[in-house]
PDB file of C-alpha atoms and ligand atoms in Angstrom:
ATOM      1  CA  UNK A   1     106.282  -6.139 159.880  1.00  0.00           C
ATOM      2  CA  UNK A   2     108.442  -6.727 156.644  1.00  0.00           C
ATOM      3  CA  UNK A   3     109.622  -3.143 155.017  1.00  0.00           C
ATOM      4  CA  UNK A   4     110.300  -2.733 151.520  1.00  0.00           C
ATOM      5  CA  UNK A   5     112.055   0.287 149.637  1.00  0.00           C
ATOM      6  CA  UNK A   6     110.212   2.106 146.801  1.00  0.00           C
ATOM      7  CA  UNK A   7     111.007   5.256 145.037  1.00  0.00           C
ATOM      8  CA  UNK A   8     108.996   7.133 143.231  1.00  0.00           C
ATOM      9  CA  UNK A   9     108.405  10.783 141.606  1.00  0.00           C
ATOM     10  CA  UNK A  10     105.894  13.084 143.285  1.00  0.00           C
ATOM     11  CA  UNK A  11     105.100  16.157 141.926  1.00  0.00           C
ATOM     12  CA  UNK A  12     108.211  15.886 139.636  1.00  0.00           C
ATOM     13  CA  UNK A  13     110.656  15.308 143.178  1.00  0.00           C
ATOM     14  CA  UNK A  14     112.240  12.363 143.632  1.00  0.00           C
ATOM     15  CA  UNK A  15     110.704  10.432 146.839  1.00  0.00           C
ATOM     16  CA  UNK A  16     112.349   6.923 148.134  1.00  0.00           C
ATOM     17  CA  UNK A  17     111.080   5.439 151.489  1.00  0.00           C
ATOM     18  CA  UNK A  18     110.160   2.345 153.239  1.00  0.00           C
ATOM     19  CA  UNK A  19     107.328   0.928 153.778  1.00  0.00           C
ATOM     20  CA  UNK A  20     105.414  -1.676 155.571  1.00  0.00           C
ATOM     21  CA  UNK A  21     104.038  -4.668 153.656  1.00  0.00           C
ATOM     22  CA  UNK A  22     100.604  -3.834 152.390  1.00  0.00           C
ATOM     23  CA  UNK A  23     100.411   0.077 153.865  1.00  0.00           C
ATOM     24  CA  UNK A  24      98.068   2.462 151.748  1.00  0.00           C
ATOM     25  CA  UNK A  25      99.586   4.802 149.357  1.00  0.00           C
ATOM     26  CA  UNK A  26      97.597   7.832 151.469  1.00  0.00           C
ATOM     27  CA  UNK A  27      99.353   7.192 155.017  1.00  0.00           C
ATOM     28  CA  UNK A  28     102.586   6.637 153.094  1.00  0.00           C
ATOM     29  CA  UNK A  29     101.680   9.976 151.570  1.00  0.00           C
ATOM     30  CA  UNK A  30     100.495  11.908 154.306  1.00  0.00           C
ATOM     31  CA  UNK A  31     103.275   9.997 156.878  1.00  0.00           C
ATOM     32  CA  UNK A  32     105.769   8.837 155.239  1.00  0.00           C
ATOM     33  CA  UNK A  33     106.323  11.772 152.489  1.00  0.00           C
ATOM     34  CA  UNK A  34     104.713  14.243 154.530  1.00  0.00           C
ATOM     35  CA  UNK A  35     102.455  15.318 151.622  1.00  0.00           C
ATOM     36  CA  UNK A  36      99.370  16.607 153.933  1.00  0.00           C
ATOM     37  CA  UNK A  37      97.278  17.446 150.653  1.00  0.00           C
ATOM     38  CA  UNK A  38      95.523  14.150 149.689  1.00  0.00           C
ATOM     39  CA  UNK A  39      93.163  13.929 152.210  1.00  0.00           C
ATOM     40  CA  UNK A  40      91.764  10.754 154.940  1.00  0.00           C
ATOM     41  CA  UNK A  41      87.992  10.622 154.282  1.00  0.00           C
ATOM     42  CA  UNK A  42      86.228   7.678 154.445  1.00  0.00           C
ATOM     43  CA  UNK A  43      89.419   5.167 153.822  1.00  0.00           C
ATOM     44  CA  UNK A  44      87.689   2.878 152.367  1.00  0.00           C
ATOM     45  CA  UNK A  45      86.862   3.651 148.527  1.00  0.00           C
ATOM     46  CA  UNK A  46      83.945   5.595 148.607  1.00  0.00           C
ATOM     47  CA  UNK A  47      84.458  10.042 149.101  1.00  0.00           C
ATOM     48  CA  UNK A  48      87.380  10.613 147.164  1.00  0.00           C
ATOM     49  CA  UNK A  49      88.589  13.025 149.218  1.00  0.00           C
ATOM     50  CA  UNK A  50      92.256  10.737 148.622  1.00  0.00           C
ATOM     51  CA  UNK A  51      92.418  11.263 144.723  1.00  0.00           C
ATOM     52  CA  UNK A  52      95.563  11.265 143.417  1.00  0.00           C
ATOM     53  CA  UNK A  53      97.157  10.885 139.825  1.00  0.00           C
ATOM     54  CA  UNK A  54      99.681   7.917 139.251  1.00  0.00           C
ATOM     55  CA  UNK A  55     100.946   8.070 135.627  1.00  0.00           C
ATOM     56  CA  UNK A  56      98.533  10.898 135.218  1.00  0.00           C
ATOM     57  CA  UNK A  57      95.469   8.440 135.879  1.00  0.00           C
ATOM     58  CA  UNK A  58      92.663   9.179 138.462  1.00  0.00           C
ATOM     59  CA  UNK A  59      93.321   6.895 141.845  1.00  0.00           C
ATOM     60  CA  UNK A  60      91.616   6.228 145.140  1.00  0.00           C
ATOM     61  CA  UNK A  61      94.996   6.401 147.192  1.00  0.00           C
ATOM     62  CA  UNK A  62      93.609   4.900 150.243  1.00  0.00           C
ATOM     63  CA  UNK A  63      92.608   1.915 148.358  1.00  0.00           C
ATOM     64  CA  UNK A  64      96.200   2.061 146.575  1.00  0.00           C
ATOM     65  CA  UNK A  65      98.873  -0.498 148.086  1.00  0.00           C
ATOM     66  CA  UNK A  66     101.996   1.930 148.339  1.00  0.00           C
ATOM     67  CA  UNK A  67     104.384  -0.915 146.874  1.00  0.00           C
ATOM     68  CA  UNK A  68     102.450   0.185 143.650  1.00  0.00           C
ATOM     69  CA  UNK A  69     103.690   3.547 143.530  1.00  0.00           C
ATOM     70  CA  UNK A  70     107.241   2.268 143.098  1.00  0.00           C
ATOM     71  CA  UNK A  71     108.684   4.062 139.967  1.00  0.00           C
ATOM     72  CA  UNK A  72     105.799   5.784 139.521  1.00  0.00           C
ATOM     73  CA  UNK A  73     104.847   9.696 139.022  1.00  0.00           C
ATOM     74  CA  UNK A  74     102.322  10.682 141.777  1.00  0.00           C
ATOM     75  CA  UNK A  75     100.536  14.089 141.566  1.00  0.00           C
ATOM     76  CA  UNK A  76      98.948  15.354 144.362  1.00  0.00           C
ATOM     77  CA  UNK A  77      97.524  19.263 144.989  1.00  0.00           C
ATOM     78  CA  UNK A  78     100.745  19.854 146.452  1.00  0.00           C
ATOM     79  CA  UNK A  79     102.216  20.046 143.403  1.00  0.00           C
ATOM     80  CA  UNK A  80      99.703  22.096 141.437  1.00  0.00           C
ATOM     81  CA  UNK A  81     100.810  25.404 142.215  1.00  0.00           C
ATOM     82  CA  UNK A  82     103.632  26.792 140.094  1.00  0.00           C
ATOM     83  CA  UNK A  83     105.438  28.803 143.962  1.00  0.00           C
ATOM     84  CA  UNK A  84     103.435  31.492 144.706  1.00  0.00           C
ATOM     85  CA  UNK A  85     101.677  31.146 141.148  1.00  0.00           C
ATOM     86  CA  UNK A  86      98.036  28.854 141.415  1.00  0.00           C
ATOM     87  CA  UNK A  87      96.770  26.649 138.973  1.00  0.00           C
ATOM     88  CA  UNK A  88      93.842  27.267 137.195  1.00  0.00           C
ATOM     89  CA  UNK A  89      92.126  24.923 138.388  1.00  0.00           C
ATOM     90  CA  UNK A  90      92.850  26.450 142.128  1.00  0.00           C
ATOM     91  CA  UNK A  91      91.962  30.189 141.171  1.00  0.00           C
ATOM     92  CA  UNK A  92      88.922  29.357 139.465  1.00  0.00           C
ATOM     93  CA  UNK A  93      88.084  27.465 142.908  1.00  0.00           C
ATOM     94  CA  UNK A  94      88.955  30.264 145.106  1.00  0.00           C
ATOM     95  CA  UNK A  95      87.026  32.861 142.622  1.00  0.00           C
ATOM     96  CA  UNK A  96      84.001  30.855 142.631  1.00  0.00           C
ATOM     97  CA  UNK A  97      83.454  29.416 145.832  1.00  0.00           C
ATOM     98  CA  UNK A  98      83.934  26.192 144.716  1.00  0.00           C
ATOM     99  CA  UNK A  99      85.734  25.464 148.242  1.00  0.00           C
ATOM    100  CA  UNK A 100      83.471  25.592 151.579  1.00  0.00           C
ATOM    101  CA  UNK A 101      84.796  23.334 154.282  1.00  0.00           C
ATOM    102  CA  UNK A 102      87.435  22.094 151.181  1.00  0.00           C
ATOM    103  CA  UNK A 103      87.725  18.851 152.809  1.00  0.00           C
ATOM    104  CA  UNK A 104      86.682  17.308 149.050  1.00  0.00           C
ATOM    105  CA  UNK A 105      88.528  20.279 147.232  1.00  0.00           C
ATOM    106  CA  UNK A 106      92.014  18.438 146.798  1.00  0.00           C
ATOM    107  CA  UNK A 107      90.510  15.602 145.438  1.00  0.00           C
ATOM    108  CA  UNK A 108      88.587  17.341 143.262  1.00  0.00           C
ATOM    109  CA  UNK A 109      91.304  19.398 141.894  1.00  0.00           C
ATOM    110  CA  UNK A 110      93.027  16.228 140.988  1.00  0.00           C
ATOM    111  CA  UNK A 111      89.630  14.658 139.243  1.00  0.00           C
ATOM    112  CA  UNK A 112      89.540  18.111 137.195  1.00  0.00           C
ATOM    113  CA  UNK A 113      93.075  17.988 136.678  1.00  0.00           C
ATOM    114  CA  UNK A 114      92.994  14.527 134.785  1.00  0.00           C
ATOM    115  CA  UNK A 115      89.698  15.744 132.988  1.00  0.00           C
ATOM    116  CA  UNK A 116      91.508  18.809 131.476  1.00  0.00           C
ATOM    117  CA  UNK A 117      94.559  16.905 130.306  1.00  0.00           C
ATOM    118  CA  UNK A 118      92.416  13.759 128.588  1.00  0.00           C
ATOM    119  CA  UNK A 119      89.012  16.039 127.610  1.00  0.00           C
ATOM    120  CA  UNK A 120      90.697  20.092 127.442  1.00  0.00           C
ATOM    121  CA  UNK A 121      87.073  21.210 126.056  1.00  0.00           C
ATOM    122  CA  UNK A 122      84.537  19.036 128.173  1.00  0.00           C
ATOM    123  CA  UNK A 123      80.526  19.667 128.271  1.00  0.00           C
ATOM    124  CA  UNK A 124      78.737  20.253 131.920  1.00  0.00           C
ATOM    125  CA  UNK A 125      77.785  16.744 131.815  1.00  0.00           C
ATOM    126  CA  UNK A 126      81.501  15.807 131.163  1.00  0.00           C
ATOM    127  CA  UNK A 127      82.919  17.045 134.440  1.00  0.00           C
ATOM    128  CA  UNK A 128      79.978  15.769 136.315  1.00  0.00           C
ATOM    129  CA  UNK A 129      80.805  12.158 135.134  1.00  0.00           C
ATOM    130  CA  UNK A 130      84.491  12.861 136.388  1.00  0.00           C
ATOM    131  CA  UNK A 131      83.399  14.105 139.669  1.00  0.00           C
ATOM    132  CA  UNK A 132      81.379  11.525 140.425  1.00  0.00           C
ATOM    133  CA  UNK A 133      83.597   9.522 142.221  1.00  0.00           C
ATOM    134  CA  UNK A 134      84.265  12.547 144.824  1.00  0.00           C
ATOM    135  CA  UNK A 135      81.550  13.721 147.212  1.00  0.00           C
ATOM    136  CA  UNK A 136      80.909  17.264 148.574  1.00  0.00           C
ATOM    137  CA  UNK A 137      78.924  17.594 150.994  1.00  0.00           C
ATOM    138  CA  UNK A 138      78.468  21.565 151.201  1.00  0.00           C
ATOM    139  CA  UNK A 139      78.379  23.001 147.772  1.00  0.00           C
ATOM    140  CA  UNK A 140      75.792  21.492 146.144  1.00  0.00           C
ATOM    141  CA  UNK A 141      78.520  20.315 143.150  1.00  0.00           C
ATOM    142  CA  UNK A 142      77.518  23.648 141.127  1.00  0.00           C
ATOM    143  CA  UNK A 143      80.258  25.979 141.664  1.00  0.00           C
ATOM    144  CA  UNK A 144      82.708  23.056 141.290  1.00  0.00           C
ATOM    145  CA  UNK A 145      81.511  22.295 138.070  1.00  0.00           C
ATOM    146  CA  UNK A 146      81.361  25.881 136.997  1.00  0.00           C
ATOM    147  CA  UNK A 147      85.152  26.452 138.513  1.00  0.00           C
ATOM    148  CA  UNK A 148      86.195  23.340 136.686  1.00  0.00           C
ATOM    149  CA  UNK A 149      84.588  24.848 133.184  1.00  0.00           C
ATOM    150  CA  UNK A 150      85.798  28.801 133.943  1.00  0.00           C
ATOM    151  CA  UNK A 151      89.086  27.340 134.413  1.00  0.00           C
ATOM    152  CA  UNK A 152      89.406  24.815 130.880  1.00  0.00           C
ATOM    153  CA  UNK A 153      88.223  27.478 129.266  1.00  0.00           C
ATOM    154  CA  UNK A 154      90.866  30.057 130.704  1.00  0.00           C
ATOM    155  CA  UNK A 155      93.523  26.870 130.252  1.00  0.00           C
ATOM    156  CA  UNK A 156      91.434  27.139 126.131  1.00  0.00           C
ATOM    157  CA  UNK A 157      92.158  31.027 126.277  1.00  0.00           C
ATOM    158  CA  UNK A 158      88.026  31.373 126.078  1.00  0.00           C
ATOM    159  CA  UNK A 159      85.817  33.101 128.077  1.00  0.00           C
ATOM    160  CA  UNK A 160      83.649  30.468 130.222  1.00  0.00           C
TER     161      UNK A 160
HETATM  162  S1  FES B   1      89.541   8.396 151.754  1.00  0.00           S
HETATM  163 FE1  FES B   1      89.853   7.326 149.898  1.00  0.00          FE
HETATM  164  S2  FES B   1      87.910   7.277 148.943  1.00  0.00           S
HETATM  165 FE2  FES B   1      87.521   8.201 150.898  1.00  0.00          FE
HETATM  166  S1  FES B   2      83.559  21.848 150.402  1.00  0.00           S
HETATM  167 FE1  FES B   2      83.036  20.675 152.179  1.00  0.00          FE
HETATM  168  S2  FES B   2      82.947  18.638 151.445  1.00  0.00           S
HETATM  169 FE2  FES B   2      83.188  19.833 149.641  1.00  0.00          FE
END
């Protein structure tokens, strides 16, 4: 099968690789850049356990071709902690239980993450509708939503 080169940023490092003709973003990811955070649910479109951010918007990276990455910024949940420092996003998680098996957890950190930066403020109902493309199947979706609200407002400097 026909390689191609593409290089591209993720989380702010430079990345350059081949890859095959018509591979998926996630294996070239999880393979090829050895970024094990974005994780292989379903593969085809419909947990969003693969979320990633390309140019800061919300994307399905098993449905992704990889050649579309190239000279792009890709942010995945490896690159939300700041070292040993979490994100927001992540302690507000951890504190609330928002995590049981975590299989959906790194794609819904990077769902939240895009919701904060467009929406910094959002209402209940807002970070439903930008979950909704990622399914948990142990938590019940409450404790995510509350983590996702404790933590804009700690990213607001307000008390949730
Ligand atoms: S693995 Fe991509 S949506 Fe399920
Ligand atoms: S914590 Fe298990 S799928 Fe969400």
């Amino acid at each position: 099968m026909a390689k191609r080169p593409i290089q591209f940023k993720l989380n702010d490092a430079d990345a350059a690789l081949f890859v095959d003709e018509g591979a998926n973003l996630l294996d070239v990811l999880r393979r090829g850049a050895g970024d094990l955070t974005p994780k292989h649910g379903c593969g085809q479109g419909t947990c969003g356990a693969c979320t990633v951010l390309i140019d800061g918007e919300v994307r399905l990276s098993c449905l992704t071709l990889a050649e579309a990455a190239d000279g792009k910024a890709i942010e995945t949940t490896g690159g939300l902690a700041n070292g040993p420092e979490l994100h927001p996003l992540q302690t507000a998680f951890m504190e609330g239980f928002a995590a049981q098996c975590g299989f959906c957890t790194a794609g819904m950190l990077m769902s939240a993450k895009a919701l904060l930066a467009a929406n910094p403020n959002p209402t209940r109902e807002d970070v439903a509708e930008a979950i909704s493309g990622n399914l948990c199947r142990c938590t019940g979706y409450e404790p995510i939503i509350d983590a996702i609200l404790t933590a804009a407002a700690r990213l607001q400097g307000r008390t949730a």
